[in-house]
Amino acid sequence: SQKIEQNSEALNIQEGKTATLTCNYTNYSPAYLQWYRQDPGRGPVFLLLIRENEKEKRKERLKVTFDTTLKQSLFHITASQPADSATYLCAFRGSTLGRLYFGRGTQLTVWP
Amino acid sequence: KAGVTQTPRYLIKTRGQQVTLSCSPISGHRSVSWYQQTPGQGLQFLFEYFSETQRNKGNFPGRFSGRQFSNSRSEMNVSTLELGDSALYLCASRPQGTSHSPLHFGNGTRLTVT
């Protein structure tokens, strides 16, 4: 079955450093990947989408890469801040229209 | 533009009861999806509705059902509640358009079954 995994459940880094989160997928070749941010008690908020023919995408301090050979997406937050502390989720739309498969998320904590 | 609104925010029910959750999508959005989120399983797809029709359904028992109204508002119902149904239920909407358009989530309904 189509599966998506985020390697780390939790990541703790110091303010100012770059956070790198990993997302791997199996049994499918998605045309694109999406990344979301979720704060406690809130719904996920969309951050970035990257297509399979885009190796890299940037938005302000965020950068996403998509390696179809490794079946992996990396999500980077540069110059991280305590306000970046949240759970980050990756997702792809599988063969079934309208359905997103989500990873379980990586809880990022940025400490001062 | 108002975001996705889910009511109620919190619910406490007893095993065996049934519950109805409500979702109002962003104005103009015609697709509404429902997800269940638990610490153990993460976000799991329940179903998606578009123009009052269920387009897709996840791997949940028949106790979970939903519907969509002509104004795109949606409800989901869970009958004969079990302890394992305790979760955060998230509704998400997206406009009609390409299949890869991102989801806009509400803040969910926290259901606790005792």
Coordinates of N, CA and C in Angstrom, one line a residue:
Chain A
S1 N 0.8 -1.2 0.0 CA 0.0 0.0 0.0 C 0.9 1.2 0.0
Q2 N 0.3 2.3 -0.4 CA 1.0 3.6 -0.5 C 1.4 4.0 0.9
K3 N 2.6 4.5 1.1 CA 3.0 4.8 2.5 C 4.0 6.0 2.5
I4 N 3.8 6.8 3.5 CA 4.7 7.9 3.7 C 5.2 8.0 5.1
E5 N 6.5 8.2 5.2 CA 7.1 8.2 6.6 C 8.0 9.4 6.8
Q6 N 7.9 9.9 8.0 CA 8.8 11.0 8.4 C 9.7 10.4 9.5
N7 N 11.0 10.5 9.2 CA 11.9 9.7 10.0 C 12.0 10.0 11.4
S8 N 11.9 11.3 11.7 CA 12.1 11.7 13.1 C 10.7 12.2 13.7
E9 N 10.5 11.6 14.9 CA 9.3 12.1 15.6 C 9.5 13.5 16.2
A10 N 10.7 13.7 16.6 CA 11.0 15.0 17.3 C 12.4 15.5 16.8
L11 N 12.5 16.8 16.7 CA 13.8 17.4 16.4 C 14.0 18.6 17.2
N12 N 15.1 18.7 18.0 CA 15.4 19.9 18.8 C 16.6 20.6 18.3
I13 N 16.5 21.9 18.0 CA 17.6 22.6 17.5 C 17.7 24.0 18.2
Q14 N 18.9 24.6 18.1 CA 19.1 25.9 18.7 C 18.6 27.0 17.7
E15 N 18.1 28.1 18.2 CA 17.7 29.2 17.4 C 18.9 29.6 16.5
G16 N 18.5 30.0 15.3 CA 19.5 30.4 14.3 C 20.1 29.3 13.4
K17 N 19.9 28.1 13.8 CA 20.4 26.9 13.0 C 19.4 26.6 12.0
T18 N 19.8 25.7 11.1 CA 18.9 25.2 10.0 C 18.3 23.9 10.5
A19 N 17.0 23.8 10.4 CA 16.3 22.6 10.7 C 16.1 21.8 9.4
T20 N 16.3 20.5 9.4 CA 16.1 19.7 8.2 C 15.2 18.5 8.6
L21 N 14.1 18.4 8.0 CA 13.1 17.4 8.2 C 13.0 16.5 7.0
T22 N 12.9 15.2 7.2 CA 12.9 14.2 6.1 C 11.5 13.5 6.0
C23 N 11.2 13.3 4.7 CA 9.9 12.6 4.4 C 10.3 11.6 3.3
N24 N 9.9 10.3 3.5 CA 10.1 9.2 2.6 C 8.8 8.6 2.2
Y25 N 8.7 8.1 1.0 CA 7.5 7.5 0.5 C 7.8 6.2 -0.2
T26 N 6.9 5.3 -0.2 CA 7.1 4.0 -0.8 C 5.8 3.5 -1.5
N27 N 6.0 2.6 -2.5 CA 4.9 2.0 -3.2 C 4.1 3.0 -4.0
Y28 N 4.7 4.1 -4.4 CA 4.0 5.0 -5.2 C 4.9 6.1 -5.7
S29 N 4.6 6.7 -6.8 CA 5.4 7.8 -7.3 C 4.6 9.0 -7.5
P30 N 4.5 9.8 -6.4 CA 3.6 11.0 -6.5 C 4.1 12.0 -7.4
A31 N 3.1 12.7 -8.0 CA 3.4 13.8 -8.9 C 3.9 15.1 -8.1
Y32 N 3.5 15.1 -6.9 CA 3.9 16.3 -6.1 C 3.8 15.9 -4.6
L33 N 4.4 16.7 -3.8 CA 4.4 16.6 -2.3 C 4.0 17.9 -1.7
Q34 N 3.3 17.8 -0.6 CA 2.9 19.0 0.1 C 3.4 19.0 1.6
W35 N 3.7 20.1 2.1 CA 4.2 20.2 3.5 C 3.2 21.2 4.2
Y36 N 2.9 20.7 5.5 CA 2.0 21.5 6.3 C 2.6 21.7 7.7
R37 N 2.1 22.7 8.4 CA 2.6 23.0 9.7 C 1.3 22.9 10.6
Q38 N 1.5 22.2 11.8 CA 0.4 22.1 12.7 C 0.8 22.5 14.1
D39 N 0.1 23.5 14.7 CA 0.3 23.9 16.0 C -0.7 23.2 17.0
P40 N -0.3 23.0 18.2 CA -1.2 22.3 19.2 C -2.6 22.8 19.2
G41 N -3.5 21.9 19.1 CA -4.9 22.3 19.1 C -5.5 23.0 17.9
R42 N -4.7 23.0 16.8 CA -5.1 23.6 15.6 C -5.0 22.7 14.4
G43 N -5.7 23.0 13.3 CA -5.6 22.2 12.1 C -4.3 22.5 11.4
P44 N -3.9 21.6 10.5 CA -2.7 21.8 9.7 C -2.9 23.0 8.8
V45 N -1.8 23.7 8.5 CA -1.8 24.9 7.6 C -0.8 24.6 6.5
F46 N -1.2 24.8 5.3 CA -0.4 24.5 4.1 C 0.8 25.4 4.0
L47 N 2.0 24.9 3.7 CA 3.2 25.7 3.6 C 3.7 25.7 2.1
L48 N 4.0 24.6 1.6 CA 4.6 24.5 0.3 C 4.2 23.3 -0.5
L49 N 4.2 23.4 -1.8 CA 3.9 22.2 -2.7 C 5.1 22.2 -3.6
I50 N 5.6 21.0 -3.9 CA 6.7 20.8 -4.8 C 6.3 19.7 -5.8
R51 N 6.5 19.9 -7.1 CA 6.1 18.9 -8.1 C 7.3 18.1 -8.4
E52 N 7.1 16.9 -9.0 CA 8.2 15.9 -9.3 C 9.2 16.5 -10.2
N53 N 8.9 17.4 -11.1 CA 9.9 18.0 -12.0 C 10.6 19.2 -11.4
E54 N 10.3 19.5 -10.2 CA 10.9 20.6 -9.5 C 11.9 20.1 -8.4
K55 N 13.1 20.3 -8.6 CA 14.1 19.7 -7.6 C 14.0 20.5 -6.3
E56 N 13.7 21.7 -6.4 CA 13.8 22.6 -5.2 C 12.8 23.7 -5.3
K57 N 12.2 24.1 -4.1 CA 11.3 25.2 -4.1 C 11.6 26.0 -2.8
R58 N 11.5 27.3 -2.9 CA 11.7 28.1 -1.7 C 10.6 29.1 -1.5
K59 N 10.5 29.4 -0.2 CA 9.5 30.4 0.2 C 10.0 31.0 1.5
E60 N 10.6 32.3 1.4 CA 11.2 33.0 2.5 C 12.3 32.1 3.2
R61 N 12.1 31.7 4.4 CA 13.2 30.9 5.1 C 13.0 29.4 4.9
L62 N 12.0 29.0 4.1 CA 11.7 27.6 3.9 C 12.2 27.1 2.5
K63 N 12.7 25.9 2.5 CA 13.1 25.3 1.3 C 12.7 23.8 1.3
V64 N 12.2 23.4 0.2 CA 11.8 22.0 0.0 C 12.5 21.4 -1.2
T65 N 13.0 20.2 -1.0 CA 13.6 19.5 -2.2 C 12.8 18.2 -2.4
F66 N 12.9 17.6 -3.6 CA 12.1 16.5 -4.0 C 13.1 15.6 -4.8
D67 N 13.4 14.4 -4.3 CA 14.3 13.5 -5.0 C 13.5 12.3 -5.4
T68 N 13.1 12.2 -6.6 CA 12.3 11.0 -7.0 C 13.1 9.7 -7.1
T69 N 14.4 9.8 -7.2 CA 15.2 8.6 -7.2 C 15.3 8.0 -5.8
L70 N 15.5 8.9 -4.8 CA 15.6 8.4 -3.4 C 14.2 8.3 -2.8
K71 N 13.2 8.7 -3.5 CA 11.8 8.8 -3.0 C 11.8 9.5 -1.7
Q72 N 12.3 10.7 -1.7 CA 12.5 11.5 -0.5 C 12.3 13.0 -0.8
S73 N 11.7 13.6 0.3 CA 11.6 15.1 0.3 C 12.3 15.6 1.5
L74 N 13.0 16.7 1.4 CA 13.6 17.3 2.6 C 13.0 18.7 2.7
F75 N 12.8 19.1 4.0 CA 12.2 20.3 4.3 C 13.2 21.1 5.2
H76 N 13.6 22.3 4.8 CA 14.6 23.0 5.5 C 14.0 24.3 6.0
I77 N 14.3 24.7 7.3 CA 14.0 26.0 7.8 C 15.3 26.6 8.2
T78 N 15.7 27.7 7.5 CA 16.9 28.4 7.8 C 16.7 29.4 8.8
A79 N 17.8 29.8 9.5 CA 17.7 30.8 10.6 C 16.5 30.6 11.5
S80 N 16.4 29.4 12.0 CA 15.2 29.0 12.7 C 15.0 29.9 14.0
Q81 N 13.7 30.0 14.3 CA 13.3 30.8 15.4 C 12.4 30.0 16.4
P82 N 12.3 30.4 17.6 CA 11.3 29.7 18.5 C 9.9 29.6 18.0
A83 N 9.5 30.6 17.2 CA 8.2 30.7 16.7 C 8.0 29.6 15.6
D84 N 9.1 29.0 15.1 CA 9.0 27.9 14.2 C 8.6 26.6 14.8
S85 N 8.6 26.5 16.1 CA 8.3 25.3 16.9 C 6.9 24.9 16.6
A86 N 6.7 23.7 16.1 CA 5.4 23.1 15.7 C 5.7 21.7 15.1
T87 N 4.6 21.1 14.8 CA 4.7 19.8 14.1 C 4.6 20.0 12.6
Y88 N 5.5 19.4 11.8 CA 5.5 19.6 10.4 C 5.1 18.2 9.7
L89 N 4.2 18.3 8.8 CA 3.6 17.1 8.2 C 3.9 17.2 6.7
C90 N 4.3 16.0 6.1 CA 4.4 15.9 4.7 C 3.2 15.1 4.2
A91 N 2.8 15.3 2.9 CA 1.7 14.6 2.4 C 1.8 14.5 0.9
F92 N 1.2 13.4 0.4 CA 1.1 13.3 -1.1 C -0.3 12.8 -1.4
R93 N -0.7 13.1 -2.6 CA -2.0 12.6 -3.1 C -1.7 11.3 -3.9
G94 N -2.3 10.3 -3.4 CA -2.0 9.0 -4.0 C -2.9 8.7 -5.3
S95 N -3.1 7.5 -5.6 CA -3.8 7.1 -6.8 C -5.3 7.4 -6.7
T96 N -5.8 7.5 -5.5 CA -7.2 7.8 -5.3 C -7.4 9.3 -5.3
L97 N -8.1 9.8 -6.2 CA -8.4 11.3 -6.2 C -9.0 11.8 -4.9
G98 N -8.6 12.9 -4.5 CA -9.1 13.5 -3.3 C -8.6 13.1 -2.0
R99 N -7.7 12.1 -2.0 CA -7.2 11.6 -0.8 C -5.7 11.9 -0.6
L100 N -5.4 12.5 0.5 CA -4.0 12.8 0.8 C -3.5 11.8 1.8
Y101 N -2.3 11.3 1.6 CA -1.6 10.4 2.6 C -0.7 11.3 3.4
F102 N -0.8 11.3 4.7 CA 0.0 12.1 5.5 C 1.1 11.3 6.3
G103 N 2.3 11.8 6.5 CA 3.2 11.3 7.4 C 2.7 11.6 8.8
R104 N 3.3 11.0 9.8 CA 2.9 11.3 11.2 C 3.4 12.6 11.8
G105 N 4.3 13.2 11.0 CA 4.8 14.5 11.5 C 6.1 14.4 12.3
T106 N 6.8 15.5 12.2 CA 8.0 15.7 13.0 C 7.7 16.9 13.9
Q107 N 7.9 16.7 15.2 CA 7.7 17.8 16.1 C 9.0 18.6 16.3
L108 N 9.0 19.8 15.8 CA 10.2 20.6 15.9 C 10.2 21.6 17.1
T109 N 11.2 21.6 17.8 CA 11.4 22.5 18.9 C 12.6 23.3 18.7
V110 N 12.5 24.7 18.6 CA 13.6 25.6 18.5 C 13.8 26.3 19.8
W111 N 15.0 26.1 20.4 CA 15.2 26.7 21.7 C 16.2 27.9 21.6
P112 N 15.9 28.9 22.4 CA 16.7 30.1 22.3 C 18.2 29.9 22.7
Chain B
K1 N -11.6 36.6 4.0 CA -12.4 35.4 3.8 C -12.3 34.5 5.0
A2 N -13.5 34.1 5.5 CA -13.5 33.3 6.7 C -12.9 31.9 6.3
G3 N -12.2 31.3 7.4 CA -11.6 30.0 7.2 C -12.7 28.9 7.3
V4 N -12.2 27.7 7.4 CA -13.0 26.5 7.6 C -13.5 26.5 9.1
T5 N -14.7 26.4 9.3 CA -15.3 26.4 10.6 C -15.9 25.1 11.0
Q6 N -15.4 24.5 12.2 CA -15.9 23.3 12.6 C -16.6 23.5 14.0
T7 N -17.7 22.8 14.1 CA -18.4 22.9 15.4 C -18.9 21.5 15.8
P8 N -19.0 21.2 17.1 CA -18.4 22.0 18.2 C -16.9 21.8 18.2
R9 N -16.2 22.5 19.1 CA -14.8 22.3 19.2 C -14.4 21.1 20.1
Y10 N -15.3 20.8 21.1 CA -15.0 19.7 22.0 C -16.4 19.0 22.2
L11 N -16.2 17.7 22.4 CA -17.4 16.8 22.6 C -17.0 15.7 23.5
I12 N -17.8 15.4 24.5 CA -17.6 14.2 25.3 C -18.8 13.3 25.2
K13 N -18.6 12.1 24.8 CA -19.7 11.2 24.6 C -19.4 9.9 25.3
T14 N -20.5 9.1 25.5 CA -20.3 7.8 26.1 C -20.4 6.7 25.1
R15 N -19.7 5.6 25.3 CA -19.7 4.5 24.4 C -21.2 4.1 24.0
G16 N -21.4 3.8 22.8 CA -22.7 3.4 22.3 C -23.5 4.6 21.8
Q17 N -23.2 5.8 22.2 CA -23.9 6.9 21.7 C -23.5 7.2 20.2
Q18 N -24.2 8.2 19.6 CA -23.8 8.7 18.3 C -23.5 10.1 18.4
V19 N -22.8 10.6 17.4 CA -22.4 12.0 17.4 C -22.4 12.6 16.0
T20 N -22.7 13.9 15.8 CA -22.7 14.5 14.5 C -21.8 15.8 14.6
L21 N -20.8 15.8 13.7 CA -19.9 17.0 13.7 C -20.2 17.8 12.4
S22 N -20.0 19.1 12.5 CA -20.4 20.0 11.4 C -19.1 20.7 10.9
C23 N -19.2 21.0 9.6 CA -18.1 21.7 9.0 C -18.6 22.7 7.9
S24 N -18.2 24.0 8.0 CA -18.5 25.0 7.0 C -17.2 25.3 6.3
P25 N -17.2 25.0 5.0 CA -16.0 25.3 4.2 C -15.8 26.7 3.9
I26 N -14.6 27.0 3.4 CA -14.4 28.4 2.9 C -15.4 28.7 1.8
S27 N -15.9 29.9 1.7 CA -16.8 30.3 0.7 C -16.3 30.1 -0.7
G28 N -17.0 29.4 -1.5 CA -16.6 29.1 -2.9 C -15.9 27.7 -3.0
H29 N -15.5 27.1 -1.9 CA -14.9 25.8 -1.9 C -16.0 24.7 -2.0
R30 N -15.9 23.8 -3.0 CA -16.9 22.8 -3.2 C -16.5 21.4 -2.7
S31 N -15.3 21.2 -2.4 CA -14.8 19.9 -1.9 C -14.6 20.0 -0.4
V32 N -15.1 19.0 0.3 CA -14.9 18.9 1.7 C -14.4 17.5 2.0
S33 N -13.3 17.4 2.8 CA -12.7 16.1 3.2 C -12.7 16.1 4.7
W34 N -12.8 14.9 5.2 CA -12.7 14.6 6.7 C -11.5 13.7 7.0
Y35 N -10.8 14.0 8.1 CA -9.7 13.2 8.5 C -9.8 13.0 10.0
Q36 N -9.4 11.9 10.4 CA -9.3 11.5 11.9 C -7.8 11.6 12.2
Q37 N -7.5 12.3 13.3 CA -6.1 12.4 13.8 C -6.0 11.8 15.2
T38 N -5.1 10.8 15.3 CA -4.8 10.3 16.7 C -3.3 10.2 16.8
P39 N -2.8 10.2 18.0 CA -1.3 10.1 18.2 C -0.7 8.9 17.6
G40 N -1.4 7.8 17.6 CA -0.9 6.5 17.1 C -0.9 6.4 15.6
Q41 N -1.9 6.9 15.0 CA -2.1 6.7 13.6 C -1.9 7.9 12.7
G42 N -1.8 9.0 13.4 CA -1.6 10.3 12.6 C -2.9 10.6 11.9
L43 N -2.8 11.3 10.8 CA -4.0 11.8 10.0 C -4.5 10.6 9.1
Q44 N -5.7 10.2 9.2 CA -6.2 9.2 8.4 C -7.5 9.7 7.7
F45 N -7.5 9.4 6.4 CA -8.6 9.9 5.5 C -9.9 9.2 5.8
L46 N -10.9 10.0 6.0 CA -12.3 9.4 6.2 C -13.1 9.4 4.9
F47 N -13.4 10.5 4.4 CA -14.1 10.6 3.1 C -14.0 12.0 2.5
E48 N -14.3 12.1 1.2 CA -14.4 13.4 0.6 C -15.7 13.6 -0.1
Y49 N -16.2 14.8 -0.1 CA -17.5 15.1 -0.7 C -17.3 16.2 -1.7
F50 N -18.0 16.1 -2.8 CA -17.9 17.2 -3.8 C -19.3 17.3 -4.4
S51 N -19.9 18.5 -4.4 CA -21.2 18.7 -5.0 C -22.2 17.7 -4.5
E52 N -22.2 17.5 -3.2 CA -23.1 16.7 -2.4 C -22.9 15.2 -2.7
T53 N -21.9 14.8 -3.3 CA -21.6 13.4 -3.7 C -20.3 12.9 -3.0
Q54 N -20.4 11.8 -2.4 CA -19.2 11.2 -1.8 C -18.3 10.7 -2.9
R55 N -17.1 11.2 -3.0 CA -16.2 10.8 -4.1 C -15.3 9.7 -3.7
N56 N -14.8 9.7 -2.5 CA -13.9 8.7 -2.0 C -14.2 8.4 -0.5
K57 N -13.8 7.2 -0.1 CA -14.0 6.8 1.3 C -12.7 6.1 1.8
G58 N -12.3 6.4 3.0 CA -11.2 5.7 3.5 C -11.6 4.4 4.2
N59 N -10.6 3.7 4.8 CA -10.8 2.4 5.4 C -11.4 2.5 6.8
F60 N -12.6 3.0 6.9 CA -13.2 3.1 8.2 C -14.5 2.3 8.2
P61 N -15.0 1.8 9.3 CA -16.2 1.0 9.3 C -17.4 1.9 9.0
G62 N -18.5 1.2 8.7 CA -19.7 1.8 8.2 C -20.4 2.7 9.3
R63 N -19.9 2.6 10.5 CA -20.4 3.5 11.6 C -20.0 5.0 11.3
F64 N -19.1 5.2 10.4 CA -18.7 6.5 10.1 C -19.4 6.9 8.7
S65 N -20.1 8.0 8.8 CA -20.8 8.4 7.6 C -20.8 9.9 7.5
G66 N -21.1 10.4 6.3 CA -21.1 11.8 6.2 C -22.1 12.3 5.1
R67 N -22.2 13.5 4.9 CA -23.0 14.1 3.9 C -22.6 15.5 3.6
Q68 N -23.0 16.0 2.4 CA -22.7 17.4 2.1 C -24.0 18.0 1.6
F69 N -24.2 19.2 2.0 CA -25.4 19.9 1.6 C -25.2 20.8 0.3
S70 N -26.3 21.4 -0.2 CA -26.1 22.1 -1.4 C -25.3 23.4 -1.3
N71 N -25.2 23.9 0.0 CA -24.3 25.1 0.2 C -22.9 24.7 0.6
S72 N -22.6 23.4 0.3 CA -21.2 22.8 0.5 C -20.9 22.5 2.0
R73 N -21.7 22.9 2.9 CA -21.5 22.6 4.3 C -21.6 21.0 4.4
S74 N -20.9 20.5 5.4 CA -20.8 19.0 5.5 C -21.0 18.6 7.0
E75 N -21.5 17.5 7.1 CA -21.6 16.8 8.5 C -21.0 15.4 8.4
M76 N -20.5 15.0 9.5 CA -20.1 13.6 9.6 C -20.7 13.0 10.9
N77 N -21.1 11.8 10.8 CA -21.8 11.1 11.9 C -21.0 9.8 12.3
V78 N -20.9 9.6 13.5 CA -20.4 8.4 14.0 C -21.4 7.7 14.9
S79 N -21.8 6.5 14.6 CA -22.8 5.9 15.4 C -22.1 4.8 16.3
T80 N -22.8 4.4 17.3 CA -22.3 3.4 18.2 C -20.9 3.6 18.6
L81 N -20.6 4.7 19.2 CA -19.3 5.1 19.5 C -18.5 4.1 20.4
E82 N -17.2 4.0 20.0 CA -16.3 3.1 20.7 C -15.2 4.0 21.3
L83 N -14.5 3.5 22.4 CA -13.4 4.2 23.0 C -12.4 4.6 22.0
G84 N -12.1 3.8 21.0 CA -11.1 4.0 20.0 C -11.5 5.2 19.0
D85 N -12.7 5.6 19.1 CA -13.1 6.7 18.2 C -12.6 8.1 18.8
S86 N -12.1 8.1 20.0 CA -11.6 9.3 20.6 C -10.5 9.9 19.7
A87 N -10.6 11.1 19.2 CA -9.7 11.6 18.3 C -10.0 13.1 18.0
L88 N -9.1 13.7 17.2 CA -9.4 15.0 16.7 C -9.9 14.8 15.3
Y89 N -11.1 15.3 15.0 CA -11.7 15.1 13.7 C -11.5 16.5 12.9
L90 N -10.8 16.4 11.8 CA -10.5 17.6 11.0 C -11.3 17.6 9.7
C91 N -11.8 18.7 9.4 CA -12.4 18.9 8.1 C -11.5 19.9 7.3
A92 N -11.5 19.6 6.0 CA -10.7 20.5 5.1 C -11.5 20.7 3.8
S93 N -11.3 21.9 3.3 CA -11.9 22.2 2.0 C -10.9 22.7 1.0
R94 N -11.3 22.6 -0.2 CA -10.4 23.1 -1.3 C -11.4 23.5 -2.4
P95 N -10.9 24.4 -3.3 CA -11.8 24.8 -4.4 C -11.9 23.8 -5.4
Q96 N -12.9 23.8 -6.2 CA -12.9 23.0 -7.4 C -11.7 23.4 -8.3
G97 N -11.0 22.4 -8.7 CA -9.8 22.8 -9.5 C -8.9 21.6 -9.7
T98 N -7.7 21.8 -9.9 CA -6.7 20.7 -10.0 C -6.6 19.9 -8.8
S99 N -6.3 18.6 -9.0 CA -6.4 17.7 -7.9 C -5.3 17.9 -6.8
H100 N -4.3 18.7 -7.2 CA -3.2 18.9 -6.2 C -3.3 20.2 -5.4
S101 N -4.5 20.9 -5.5 CA -4.7 22.1 -4.7 C -4.6 21.7 -3.3
P102 N -4.0 22.6 -2.5 CA -3.8 22.2 -1.0 C -5.1 22.3 -0.3
L103 N -5.1 21.6 0.8 CA -6.2 21.6 1.7 C -6.2 22.7 2.7
H104 N -7.4 23.3 3.0 CA -7.5 24.3 4.0 C -8.3 23.6 5.2
F105 N -7.6 23.5 6.3 CA -8.2 22.7 7.4 C -8.8 23.7 8.4
G106 N -9.9 23.2 9.1 CA -10.4 23.8 10.3 C -9.6 23.4 11.5
N107 N -10.0 23.9 12.6 CA -9.2 23.6 13.8 C -9.7 22.3 14.5
G108 N -10.7 21.6 13.9 CA -11.1 20.3 14.4 C -12.1 20.3 15.5
T109 N -12.6 19.1 15.7 CA -13.5 18.8 16.8 C -12.8 17.7 17.6
R110 N -12.6 18.0 18.9 CA -11.9 17.0 19.8 C -13.0 16.2 20.4
L111 N -13.1 14.9 20.0 CA -14.1 14.0 20.5 C -13.5 13.0 21.5
T112 N -14.1 13.0 22.7 CA -13.6 12.1 23.7 C -14.8 11.1 24.0
V113 N -14.5 9.8 23.9 CA -15.5 8.8 24.2 C -15.1 8.1 25.5
T114 N -16.0 8.1 26.5 CA -15.8 7.5 27.8 C -16.6 6.3 28.0

